């Protein structure tokens, strides 16, 4: 296997020669992993069907799961989107660049493989400086799912990317840990009223303040309502390999104790660490009680515990409120049975 080069880039002072090398790989039909503010993305030229096919191959992604197209700003999307509703203009003005993906009518010239044959396309303008400069230099919209193997955890560091995709991509740009840490909010604007497909840092209330009522399904149910226009909504997704369970309420220390009594090795991602003394067979990861800080650390905590060959990961569910919606959604998906 040919190992993938990783190049460190400083977002405050990006090395143009490195970014130009990455952009030329993209123009030539290759795959480049790049940082975004949410998670690392696995990019290819969205207008090149063969290049996009390589994304699906590298990830082992089912061909029926459409990709997000990344552009530098709304005006740069004329080759991707055929029509801009007023709601999209308002949301773009408010939240772009940033962690919001809008599903819009697809341009006929955009290859069908990008949208899995759908007449709609998911579009996002990332805020990360490296992502923005890379797309600009490539001179083309960039299709990019999260840079992980299909159904595994999204990567928030270049090390996470390498663990899943070494040898399967042409270049990895490493700009350190992602700041948001969870994938973007996905909102479908082709339905009326618009429909939230994936919760993220930008909350339903923030969206509704701009465009009025949207449909939110109950993201606190691990099993989604049918039918599924967005395979990312499947219950089992973004999961570690270690068997995982999540618990509401304050009794989780008892559950952890019970598992330890059974002789299991347990990792506990918790808002309320309860054991004073170190316990053998227990690894405790205390988490921030503030939603944004928690979100930024969740995948790193899961990746880390997943690497320890534990028998079980237990996660405390944060409160059932709007500001925790995305975090709870990801925890429940990661804990869902197949
Ligand atoms: O934060 C993010 O969005 C990251 C970074 C790299 O931008 N990307 C990301 O991509 O999370 P991915 O492929 O892992 O998730 C894309 C989600 C999936 O749930 C997919 O089903 C949905 O967006 N999606 C894409 N195109 C769609 C469409 N036309 N209609 C409905 N859902 C769509
Ligand atoms: Mg993904």
mmCIF file of C-alpha atoms and ligand atoms in Angstrom:
data_model
loop_
_atom_site.group_PDB
_atom_site.id
_atom_site.type_symbol
_atom_site.label_atom_id
_atom_site.label_comp_id
_atom_site.label_asym_id
_atom_site.label_seq_id
_atom_site.Cartn_x
_atom_site.Cartn_y
_atom_site.Cartn_z
ATOM 1 C CA UNK A 1 0.000 0.000 0.000
ATOM 2 C CA UNK A 2 1.245 3.476 -0.832
ATOM 3 C CA UNK A 3 0.991 5.645 2.259
ATOM 4 C CA UNK A 4 -0.774 8.974 1.973
ATOM 5 C CA UNK A 5 1.324 12.100 2.546
ATOM 6 C CA UNK A 6 0.119 14.375 5.361
ATOM 7 C CA UNK A 7 1.106 18.023 5.179
ATOM 8 C CA UNK A 8 0.689 20.341 8.124
ATOM 9 C CA UNK A 9 -0.871 23.709 7.211
ATOM 10 C CA UNK A 10 -1.303 26.774 9.414
ATOM 11 C CA UNK A 11 -4.780 28.296 8.897
ATOM 12 C CA UNK A 12 -3.485 31.726 9.907
ATOM 13 C CA UNK A 13 -0.571 31.624 7.500
ATOM 14 C CA UNK A 14 -1.319 28.980 4.871
ATOM 15 C CA UNK A 15 1.561 27.902 2.648
ATOM 16 C CA UNK A 16 0.279 28.725 -0.834
ATOM 17 C CA UNK A 17 2.604 26.214 -2.486
ATOM 18 C CA UNK A 18 1.106 23.393 -0.422
ATOM 19 C CA UNK A 19 -2.441 24.504 -1.190
ATOM 20 C CA UNK A 20 -1.580 24.805 -4.873
ATOM 21 C CA UNK A 21 -0.253 21.243 -4.822
ATOM 22 C CA UNK A 22 -3.530 20.080 -3.243
ATOM 23 C CA UNK A 23 -5.591 22.107 -5.736
ATOM 24 C CA UNK A 24 -3.735 20.588 -8.672
ATOM 25 C CA UNK A 25 -4.465 17.092 -7.347
ATOM 26 C CA UNK A 26 -8.158 18.037 -7.237
ATOM 27 C CA UNK A 27 -8.058 19.488 -10.771
ATOM 28 C CA UNK A 28 -6.407 16.274 -11.952
ATOM 29 C CA UNK A 29 -9.230 14.114 -10.611
ATOM 30 C CA UNK A 30 -7.548 13.070 -7.343
ATOM 31 C CA UNK A 31 -8.709 12.971 -3.718
ATOM 32 C CA UNK A 32 -7.607 15.481 -1.070
ATOM 33 C CA UNK A 33 -8.625 15.425 2.592
ATOM 34 C CA UNK A 34 -8.930 18.948 3.934
ATOM 35 C CA UNK A 35 -9.956 20.582 7.215
ATOM 36 C CA UNK A 36 -13.312 22.286 7.653
ATOM 37 C CA UNK A 37 -14.677 23.897 10.807
ATOM 38 C CA UNK A 38 -17.021 20.914 11.373
ATOM 39 C CA UNK A 39 -15.056 17.742 10.541
ATOM 40 C CA UNK A 40 -12.395 16.827 7.964
ATOM 41 C CA UNK A 41 -13.746 16.409 4.404
ATOM 42 C CA UNK A 42 -12.730 13.982 1.644
ATOM 43 C CA UNK A 43 -12.744 16.186 -1.454
ATOM 44 C CA UNK A 44 -12.926 15.681 -5.207
ATOM 45 C CA UNK A 45 -13.879 17.884 -8.164
ATOM 46 C CA UNK A 46 -17.704 17.835 -8.060
ATOM 47 C CA UNK A 47 -17.934 18.357 -11.823
ATOM 48 C CA UNK A 48 -15.792 15.272 -12.585
ATOM 49 C CA UNK A 49 -17.914 12.108 -12.269
ATOM 50 C CA UNK A 50 -14.881 9.786 -12.287
ATOM 51 C CA UNK A 51 -13.233 11.747 -9.468
ATOM 52 C CA UNK A 52 -16.447 11.654 -7.434
ATOM 53 C CA UNK A 53 -16.693 7.891 -8.012
ATOM 54 C CA UNK A 54 -13.300 7.591 -6.257
ATOM 55 C CA UNK A 55 -14.800 9.193 -3.123
ATOM 56 C CA UNK A 56 -17.417 6.426 -2.889
ATOM 57 C CA UNK A 57 -14.721 3.818 -3.458
ATOM 58 C CA UNK A 58 -12.312 5.229 -0.854
ATOM 59 C CA UNK A 59 -15.038 5.438 1.812
ATOM 60 C CA UNK A 60 -16.870 2.237 0.894
ATOM 61 C CA UNK A 61 -19.921 4.483 0.732
ATOM 62 C CA UNK A 62 -23.191 3.193 -0.741
ATOM 63 C CA UNK A 63 -23.866 4.905 -4.091
ATOM 64 C CA UNK A 64 -27.330 5.931 -2.879
ATOM 65 C CA UNK A 65 -25.942 8.327 -0.259
ATOM 66 C CA UNK A 66 -25.535 11.780 -1.856
ATOM 67 C CA UNK A 67 -22.581 14.121 -1.189
ATOM 68 C CA UNK A 68 -22.355 17.727 -0.037
ATOM 69 C CA UNK A 69 -20.879 20.178 -2.569
ATOM 70 C CA UNK A 70 -18.604 22.858 -1.110
ATOM 71 C CA UNK A 71 -18.194 26.301 -2.715
ATOM 72 C CA UNK A 72 -16.542 29.556 -1.635
ATOM 73 C CA UNK A 73 -19.726 31.630 -1.617
ATOM 74 C CA UNK A 74 -23.307 31.608 -2.856
ATOM 75 C CA UNK A 75 -22.394 33.337 -6.128
ATOM 76 C CA UNK A 76 -19.929 30.534 -6.862
ATOM 77 C CA UNK A 77 -22.739 27.943 -7.066
ATOM 78 C CA UNK A 78 -24.162 28.645 -10.543
ATOM 79 C CA UNK A 79 -22.756 25.338 -11.852
ATOM 80 C CA UNK A 80 -24.269 23.394 -8.960
ATOM 81 C CA UNK A 81 -27.699 24.854 -8.170
ATOM 82 C CA UNK A 82 -30.426 25.682 -10.705
ATOM 83 C CA UNK A 83 -32.627 27.887 -8.546
ATOM 84 C CA UNK A 84 -32.217 29.982 -5.384
ATOM 85 C CA UNK A 85 -35.342 30.368 -3.325
ATOM 86 C CA UNK A 86 -35.620 33.507 -1.202
ATOM 87 C CA UNK A 87 -35.230 31.384 1.944
ATOM 88 C CA UNK A 88 -31.823 30.184 0.702
ATOM 89 C CA UNK A 89 -30.684 33.745 0.092
ATOM 90 C CA UNK A 90 -31.702 34.764 3.602
ATOM 91 C CA UNK A 91 -30.040 31.777 5.263
ATOM 92 C CA UNK A 92 -26.868 32.128 3.187
ATOM 93 C CA UNK A 93 -26.614 35.813 4.106
ATOM 94 C CA UNK A 94 -26.935 34.950 7.779
ATOM 95 C CA UNK A 95 -24.977 31.699 8.204
ATOM 96 C CA UNK A 96 -22.451 31.390 5.358
ATOM 97 C CA UNK A 97 -19.624 30.794 5.571
ATOM 98 C CA UNK A 98 -20.447 28.335 8.334
ATOM 99 C CA UNK A 99 -21.748 24.914 9.392
ATOM 100 C CA UNK A 100 -25.062 24.963 7.491
ATOM 101 C CA UNK A 101 -25.840 22.781 4.453
ATOM 102 C CA UNK A 102 -28.818 23.679 2.244
ATOM 103 C CA UNK A 103 -30.563 21.165 -0.017
ATOM 104 C CA UNK A 104 -31.572 22.976 -3.222
ATOM 105 C CA UNK A 105 -32.651 22.144 -6.795
ATOM 106 C CA UNK A 106 -29.702 20.600 -8.631
ATOM 107 C CA UNK A 107 -28.163 22.085 -11.775
ATOM 108 C CA UNK A 108 -28.646 19.691 -14.733
ATOM 109 C CA UNK A 109 -24.912 19.710 -15.544
ATOM 110 C CA UNK A 110 -23.809 18.534 -12.119
ATOM 111 C CA UNK A 111 -22.983 14.813 -12.466
ATOM 112 C CA UNK A 112 -25.775 12.577 -11.141
ATOM 113 C CA UNK A 113 -23.343 10.551 -9.027
ATOM 114 C CA UNK A 114 -22.842 13.557 -6.697
ATOM 115 C CA UNK A 115 -26.513 13.585 -5.687
ATOM 116 C CA UNK A 116 -27.106 9.836 -5.989
ATOM 117 C CA UNK A 117 -29.447 10.548 -8.869
ATOM 118 C CA UNK A 118 -31.604 12.957 -6.855
ATOM 119 C CA UNK A 119 -32.899 16.192 -8.446
ATOM 120 C CA UNK A 120 -31.619 18.086 -5.394
ATOM 121 C CA UNK A 121 -28.109 18.957 -4.230
ATOM 122 C CA UNK A 122 -26.718 19.653 -0.764
ATOM 123 C CA UNK A 123 -24.597 22.834 -0.769
ATOM 124 C CA UNK A 124 -22.317 24.310 1.867
ATOM 125 C CA UNK A 125 -19.865 27.207 2.198
ATOM 126 C CA UNK A 126 -17.291 26.176 4.808
ATOM 127 C CA UNK A 127 -15.784 28.794 7.115
ATOM 128 C CA UNK A 128 -12.353 27.200 7.495
ATOM 129 C CA UNK A 129 -9.664 29.315 5.808
ATOM 130 C CA UNK A 130 -7.839 26.300 4.377
ATOM 131 C CA UNK A 131 -11.035 24.878 2.875
ATOM 132 C CA UNK A 132 -11.952 28.231 1.345
ATOM 133 C CA UNK A 133 -8.538 28.866 -0.191
ATOM 134 C CA UNK A 134 -8.308 25.302 -1.486
ATOM 135 C CA UNK A 135 -11.694 25.495 -3.256
ATOM 136 C CA UNK A 136 -10.738 28.875 -4.684
ATOM 137 C CA UNK A 137 -7.406 27.611 -6.030
ATOM 138 C CA UNK A 138 -8.988 24.442 -7.434
ATOM 139 C CA UNK A 139 -11.381 26.676 -9.365
ATOM 140 C CA UNK A 140 -14.191 24.143 -9.121
ATOM 141 C CA UNK A 141 -16.910 23.145 -6.639
ATOM 142 C CA UNK A 142 -15.674 20.371 -4.343
ATOM 143 C CA UNK A 143 -17.798 17.356 -3.394
ATOM 144 C CA UNK A 144 -16.793 16.238 0.096
ATOM 145 C CA UNK A 145 -18.288 13.838 2.604
ATOM 146 C CA UNK A 146 -16.688 13.428 6.012
ATOM 147 C CA UNK A 147 -13.250 11.816 5.626
ATOM 148 C CA UNK A 148 -14.027 8.477 7.304
ATOM 149 C CA UNK A 149 -14.926 4.990 6.129
ATOM 150 C CA UNK A 150 -18.665 4.678 5.601
ATOM 151 C CA UNK A 151 -20.706 4.320 8.851
ATOM 152 C CA UNK A 152 -17.649 4.938 11.052
ATOM 153 C CA UNK A 153 -16.964 7.982 13.196
ATOM 154 C CA UNK A 154 -16.284 11.299 11.482
ATOM 155 C CA UNK A 155 -12.721 12.599 11.874
ATOM 156 C CA UNK A 156 -11.938 15.766 13.802
ATOM 157 C CA UNK A 157 -8.155 15.378 13.458
ATOM 158 C CA UNK A 158 -5.785 14.282 10.683
ATOM 159 C CA UNK A 159 -4.820 11.291 12.848
ATOM 160 C CA UNK A 160 -8.448 10.098 12.791
ATOM 161 C CA UNK A 161 -8.423 10.469 8.986
ATOM 162 C CA UNK A 162 -5.236 8.481 8.619
ATOM 163 C CA UNK A 163 -6.578 5.639 10.763
ATOM 164 C CA UNK A 164 -9.408 5.100 8.265
ATOM 165 C CA UNK A 165 -8.119 6.284 4.900
ATOM 166 C CA UNK A 166 -4.332 5.865 4.755
ATOM 167 C CA UNK A 167 -3.381 4.781 1.240
ATOM 168 C CA UNK A 168 -6.887 5.472 -0.086
ATOM 169 C CA UNK A 169 -6.503 9.213 -0.741
ATOM 170 C CA UNK A 170 -3.801 11.254 -2.475
ATOM 171 C CA UNK A 171 -3.101 13.897 0.170
ATOM 172 C CA UNK A 172 -4.187 14.906 3.688
ATOM 173 C CA UNK A 173 -3.980 18.540 4.806
ATOM 174 C CA UNK A 174 -3.593 18.712 8.591
ATOM 175 C CA UNK A 175 -4.694 21.934 10.289
ATOM 176 C CA UNK A 176 -5.183 20.526 13.796
ATOM 177 C CA UNK A 177 -8.445 19.683 15.582
ATOM 178 C CA UNK A 178 -11.744 20.815 14.000
ATOM 179 C CA UNK A 179 -13.418 23.561 16.027
ATOM 180 C CA UNK A 180 -17.107 22.657 15.759
ATOM 181 C CA UNK A 181 -16.503 18.915 15.919
ATOM 182 C CA UNK A 182 -19.894 17.731 14.589
ATOM 183 C CA UNK A 183 -21.109 17.645 10.983
ATOM 184 C CA UNK A 184 -23.075 20.607 9.596
ATOM 185 C CA UNK A 185 -26.791 21.193 10.077
ATOM 186 C CA UNK A 186 -28.595 19.938 6.925
ATOM 187 C CA UNK A 187 -31.812 21.729 5.918
ATOM 188 C CA UNK A 188 -33.938 20.720 2.914
ATOM 189 C CA UNK A 189 -35.322 23.842 1.222
ATOM 190 C CA UNK A 190 -36.989 21.938 -1.624
ATOM 191 C CA UNK A 191 -39.914 20.944 0.592
ATOM 192 C CA UNK A 192 -42.566 23.230 2.005
ATOM 193 C CA UNK A 193 -42.157 23.865 4.835
ATOM 194 C CA UNK A 194 -38.387 23.260 4.854
ATOM 195 C CA UNK A 195 -37.246 20.142 6.678
ATOM 196 C CA UNK A 196 -34.353 19.578 9.055
ATOM 197 C CA UNK A 197 -32.478 16.466 7.884
ATOM 198 C CA UNK A 198 -29.537 16.567 10.293
ATOM 199 C CA UNK A 199 -29.159 18.706 13.437
ATOM 200 C CA UNK A 200 -25.866 20.543 13.901
ATOM 201 C CA UNK A 201 -24.371 23.532 15.646
ATOM 202 C CA UNK A 202 -26.882 25.873 13.963
ATOM 203 C CA UNK A 203 -30.115 25.098 15.811
ATOM 204 C CA UNK A 204 -33.721 24.870 14.553
ATOM 205 C CA UNK A 205 -34.545 28.029 16.508
ATOM 206 C CA UNK A 206 -31.779 29.933 14.728
ATOM 207 C CA UNK A 207 -33.095 28.786 11.335
ATOM 208 C CA UNK A 208 -36.702 29.559 12.235
ATOM 209 C CA UNK A 209 -35.739 33.064 13.309
ATOM 210 C CA UNK A 210 -34.760 33.723 9.679
ATOM 211 C CA UNK A 211 -37.280 31.748 7.569
ATOM 212 C CA UNK A 212 -40.154 30.794 9.860
ATOM 213 C CA UNK A 213 -41.368 27.332 10.807
ATOM 214 C CA UNK A 214 -39.428 24.264 9.679
ATOM 215 C CA UNK A 215 -40.265 20.600 10.130
ATOM 216 C CA UNK A 216 -38.090 18.882 12.708
ATOM 217 C CA UNK A 217 -38.520 15.213 13.184
ATOM 218 C CA UNK A 218 -37.959 13.947 16.675
ATOM 219 C CA UNK A 219 -34.184 13.726 16.699
ATOM 220 C CA UNK A 220 -34.335 12.310 20.187
ATOM 221 C CA UNK A 221 -35.657 9.058 18.783
ATOM 222 C CA UNK A 222 -32.805 6.790 17.758
ATOM 223 C CA UNK A 223 -35.000 5.275 15.055
ATOM 224 C CA UNK A 224 -35.903 7.812 12.375
ATOM 225 C CA UNK A 225 -39.293 8.241 10.809
ATOM 226 C CA UNK A 226 -39.674 6.730 7.318
ATOM 227 C CA UNK A 227 -39.105 7.248 4.433
ATOM 228 C CA UNK A 228 -35.467 8.337 4.307
ATOM 229 C CA UNK A 229 -34.505 10.930 1.738
ATOM 230 C CA UNK A 230 -31.112 11.263 3.441
ATOM 231 C CA UNK A 231 -29.222 8.066 4.272
ATOM 232 C CA UNK A 232 -27.201 10.016 6.858
ATOM 233 C CA UNK A 233 -30.378 9.830 8.917
ATOM 234 C CA UNK A 234 -30.208 6.078 9.266
ATOM 235 C CA UNK A 235 -30.151 5.224 12.940
ATOM 236 C CA UNK A 236 -26.864 3.321 12.906
ATOM 237 C CA UNK A 237 -24.253 5.815 11.805
ATOM 238 C CA UNK A 238 -21.171 7.661 13.016
ATOM 239 C CA UNK A 239 -20.406 4.712 15.257
ATOM 240 C CA UNK A 240 -17.327 3.381 17.054
ATOM 241 C CA UNK A 241 -16.538 -0.346 16.789
ATOM 242 C CA UNK A 242 -16.817 -0.852 20.534
ATOM 243 C CA UNK A 243 -20.322 -1.660 21.691
ATOM 244 C CA UNK A 244 -21.823 1.483 23.138
ATOM 245 C CA UNK A 245 -24.810 2.471 25.260
ATOM 246 C CA UNK A 246 -26.214 5.839 26.258
ATOM 247 C CA UNK A 247 -28.288 6.640 29.302
ATOM 248 C CA UNK A 248 -30.546 9.489 30.317
ATOM 249 C CA UNK A 249 -30.687 10.665 33.876
ATOM 250 C CA UNK A 250 -28.391 10.400 36.851
ATOM 251 C CA UNK A 251 -28.196 6.665 37.474
ATOM 252 C CA UNK A 252 -25.336 6.033 35.097
ATOM 253 C CA UNK A 253 -22.750 5.476 37.809
ATOM 254 C CA UNK A 254 -24.855 2.473 38.888
ATOM 255 C CA UNK A 255 -24.876 1.088 35.371
ATOM 256 C CA UNK A 256 -21.116 1.543 35.069
ATOM 257 C CA UNK A 257 -20.673 -0.196 38.419
ATOM 258 C CA UNK A 258 -22.864 -3.074 37.233
ATOM 259 C CA UNK A 259 -20.783 -3.523 34.064
ATOM 260 C CA UNK A 260 -17.553 -3.439 36.074
ATOM 261 C CA UNK A 261 -18.976 -6.092 38.420
ATOM 262 C CA UNK A 262 -19.558 -8.267 35.335
ATOM 263 C CA UNK A 263 -15.832 -8.036 34.700
ATOM 264 C CA UNK A 264 -16.138 -5.805 31.639
ATOM 265 C CA UNK A 265 -13.652 -3.108 30.690
ATOM 266 C CA UNK A 266 -15.637 0.119 30.458
ATOM 267 C CA UNK A 267 -15.103 3.587 29.001
ATOM 268 C CA UNK A 268 -17.397 6.244 30.449
ATOM 269 C CA UNK A 269 -18.019 9.565 28.705
ATOM 270 C CA UNK A 270 -19.660 11.551 31.437
ATOM 271 C CA UNK A 271 -20.983 14.916 32.518
ATOM 272 C CA UNK A 272 -20.791 13.879 36.185
ATOM 273 C CA UNK A 273 -17.744 11.781 37.003
ATOM 274 C CA UNK A 274 -18.651 9.777 40.085
ATOM 275 C CA UNK A 275 -15.728 7.600 41.086
ATOM 276 C CA UNK A 276 -13.123 9.353 43.210
ATOM 277 C CA UNK A 277 -10.486 6.690 43.208
ATOM 278 C CA UNK A 278 -9.055 5.141 40.059
ATOM 279 C CA UNK A 279 -10.789 1.869 39.225
ATOM 280 C CA UNK A 280 -9.115 -0.850 37.261
ATOM 281 C CA UNK A 281 -11.015 -1.678 34.062
ATOM 282 C CA UNK A 282 -12.563 1.824 33.966
ATOM 283 C CA UNK A 283 -11.527 4.788 31.817
ATOM 284 C CA UNK A 284 -13.447 7.985 32.611
ATOM 285 C CA UNK A 285 -13.654 10.864 30.134
ATOM 286 C CA UNK A 286 -15.207 13.886 31.841
ATOM 287 C CA UNK A 287 -16.899 16.184 29.297
ATOM 288 C CA UNK A 288 -17.594 19.948 29.287
ATOM 289 C CA UNK A 289 -21.089 20.961 30.405
ATOM 290 C CA UNK A 290 -21.306 23.603 27.669
ATOM 291 C CA UNK A 291 -22.791 22.245 24.368
ATOM 292 C CA UNK A 292 -20.293 23.772 21.909
ATOM 293 C CA UNK A 293 -17.287 22.689 23.954
ATOM 294 C CA UNK A 294 -18.797 19.227 24.386
ATOM 295 C CA UNK A 295 -19.458 18.904 20.643
ATOM 296 C CA UNK A 296 -15.871 19.841 19.840
ATOM 297 C CA UNK A 297 -14.607 16.939 21.996
ATOM 298 C CA UNK A 298 -17.178 14.178 21.439
ATOM 299 C CA UNK A 299 -15.694 12.431 18.400
ATOM 300 C CA UNK A 300 -12.156 12.690 19.780
ATOM 301 C CA UNK A 301 -13.343 11.031 22.995
ATOM 302 C CA UNK A 302 -15.098 8.261 21.044
ATOM 303 C CA UNK A 303 -12.104 7.714 18.741
ATOM 304 C CA UNK A 304 -9.794 7.532 21.748
ATOM 305 C CA UNK A 305 -11.912 5.096 23.778
ATOM 306 C CA UNK A 306 -12.524 3.036 20.642
ATOM 307 C CA UNK A 307 -8.765 2.567 20.373
ATOM 308 C CA UNK A 308 -8.452 1.056 23.868
ATOM 309 C CA UNK A 309 -10.057 -2.336 23.113
ATOM 310 C CA UNK A 310 -12.734 -1.865 25.786
ATOM 311 C CA UNK A 311 -15.816 -4.063 26.109
ATOM 312 C CA UNK A 312 -18.297 -1.232 26.428
ATOM 313 C CA UNK A 313 -18.524 2.540 26.095
ATOM 314 C CA UNK A 314 -21.165 4.229 28.277
ATOM 315 C CA UNK A 315 -22.217 7.805 27.485
ATOM 316 C CA UNK A 316 -24.335 10.099 29.669
ATOM 317 C CA UNK A 317 -26.988 11.805 27.538
ATOM 318 C CA UNK A 318 -26.997 15.583 27.971
ATOM 319 C CA UNK A 319 -30.325 17.334 28.657
ATOM 320 C CA UNK A 320 -33.157 17.025 26.131
ATOM 321 C CA UNK A 321 -33.026 20.646 24.958
ATOM 322 C CA UNK A 322 -32.567 22.417 21.613
ATOM 323 C CA UNK A 323 -28.974 23.411 22.281
ATOM 324 C CA UNK A 324 -28.024 19.749 22.864
ATOM 325 C CA UNK A 325 -30.039 18.402 19.885
ATOM 326 C CA UNK A 326 -27.058 17.661 17.621
ATOM 327 C CA UNK A 327 -24.942 16.130 20.370
ATOM 328 C CA UNK A 328 -27.787 13.867 21.510
ATOM 329 C CA UNK A 329 -28.474 12.868 17.885
ATOM 330 C CA UNK A 330 -24.863 11.753 17.347
ATOM 331 C CA UNK A 331 -24.667 9.922 20.686
ATOM 332 C CA UNK A 332 -27.888 8.024 19.942
ATOM 333 C CA UNK A 333 -26.773 7.098 16.428
ATOM 334 C CA UNK A 334 -23.422 5.900 17.698
ATOM 335 C CA UNK A 335 -25.195 3.753 20.315
ATOM 336 C CA UNK A 336 -27.905 2.400 18.004
ATOM 337 C CA UNK A 337 -27.945 -1.312 17.221
ATOM 338 C CA UNK A 338 -27.718 -2.177 13.507
HETATM 339 O O1 LIG B 1 -20.005 19.211 8.103
HETATM 340 C C1 LIG B 1 -20.235 18.567 7.085
HETATM 341 O O2 LIG B 1 -21.317 18.628 6.485
HETATM 342 C C2 LIG B 1 -19.107 17.668 6.559
HETATM 343 C C3 LIG B 1 -17.982 18.556 6.048
HETATM 344 C C4 LIG B 1 -16.889 17.757 5.393
HETATM 345 O O3 LIG B 1 -18.500 19.518 5.180
HETATM 346 N N1 LIG B 1 -19.599 16.816 5.524
HETATM 347 C C5 LIG B 1 -20.442 15.769 5.768
HETATM 348 O O4 LIG B 1 -20.757 15.029 4.650
HETATM 349 O O5 LIG B 1 -20.854 15.505 6.878
HETATM 350 P P1 LIG B 1 -21.420 13.579 4.736
HETATM 351 O O6 LIG B 1 -21.402 13.052 3.360
HETATM 352 O O7 LIG B 1 -20.727 12.806 5.765
HETATM 353 O O8 LIG B 1 -22.898 13.884 5.135
HETATM 354 C C6 LIG B 1 -23.765 14.462 4.166
HETATM 355 C C7 LIG B 1 -25.178 14.319 4.613
HETATM 356 C C8 LIG B 1 -25.646 12.893 4.518
HETATM 357 O O9 LIG B 1 -26.519 12.652 5.596
HETATM 358 C C9 LIG B 1 -26.384 12.879 3.185
HETATM 359 O O10 LIG B 1 -27.361 11.858 3.129
HETATM 360 C C10 LIG B 1 -27.015 14.251 3.176
HETATM 361 O O11 LIG B 1 -26.031 15.088 3.741
HETATM 362 N N2 LIG B 1 -27.306 14.717 1.810
HETATM 363 C C11 LIG B 1 -26.443 15.000 0.828
HETATM 364 N N3 LIG B 1 -27.082 15.365 -0.304
HETATM 365 C C12 LIG B 1 -28.397 15.323 -0.033
HETATM 366 C C13 LIG B 1 -29.591 15.584 -0.796
HETATM 367 N N4 LIG B 1 -29.550 15.956 -2.062
HETATM 368 N N5 LIG B 1 -30.780 15.430 -0.162
HETATM 369 C C14 LIG B 1 -30.836 15.046 1.139
HETATM 370 N N6 LIG B 1 -29.754 14.779 1.895
HETATM 371 C C15 LIG B 1 -28.555 14.916 1.331
HETATM 372 MG MG1 LIG B 2 -20.284 11.371 7.043
#
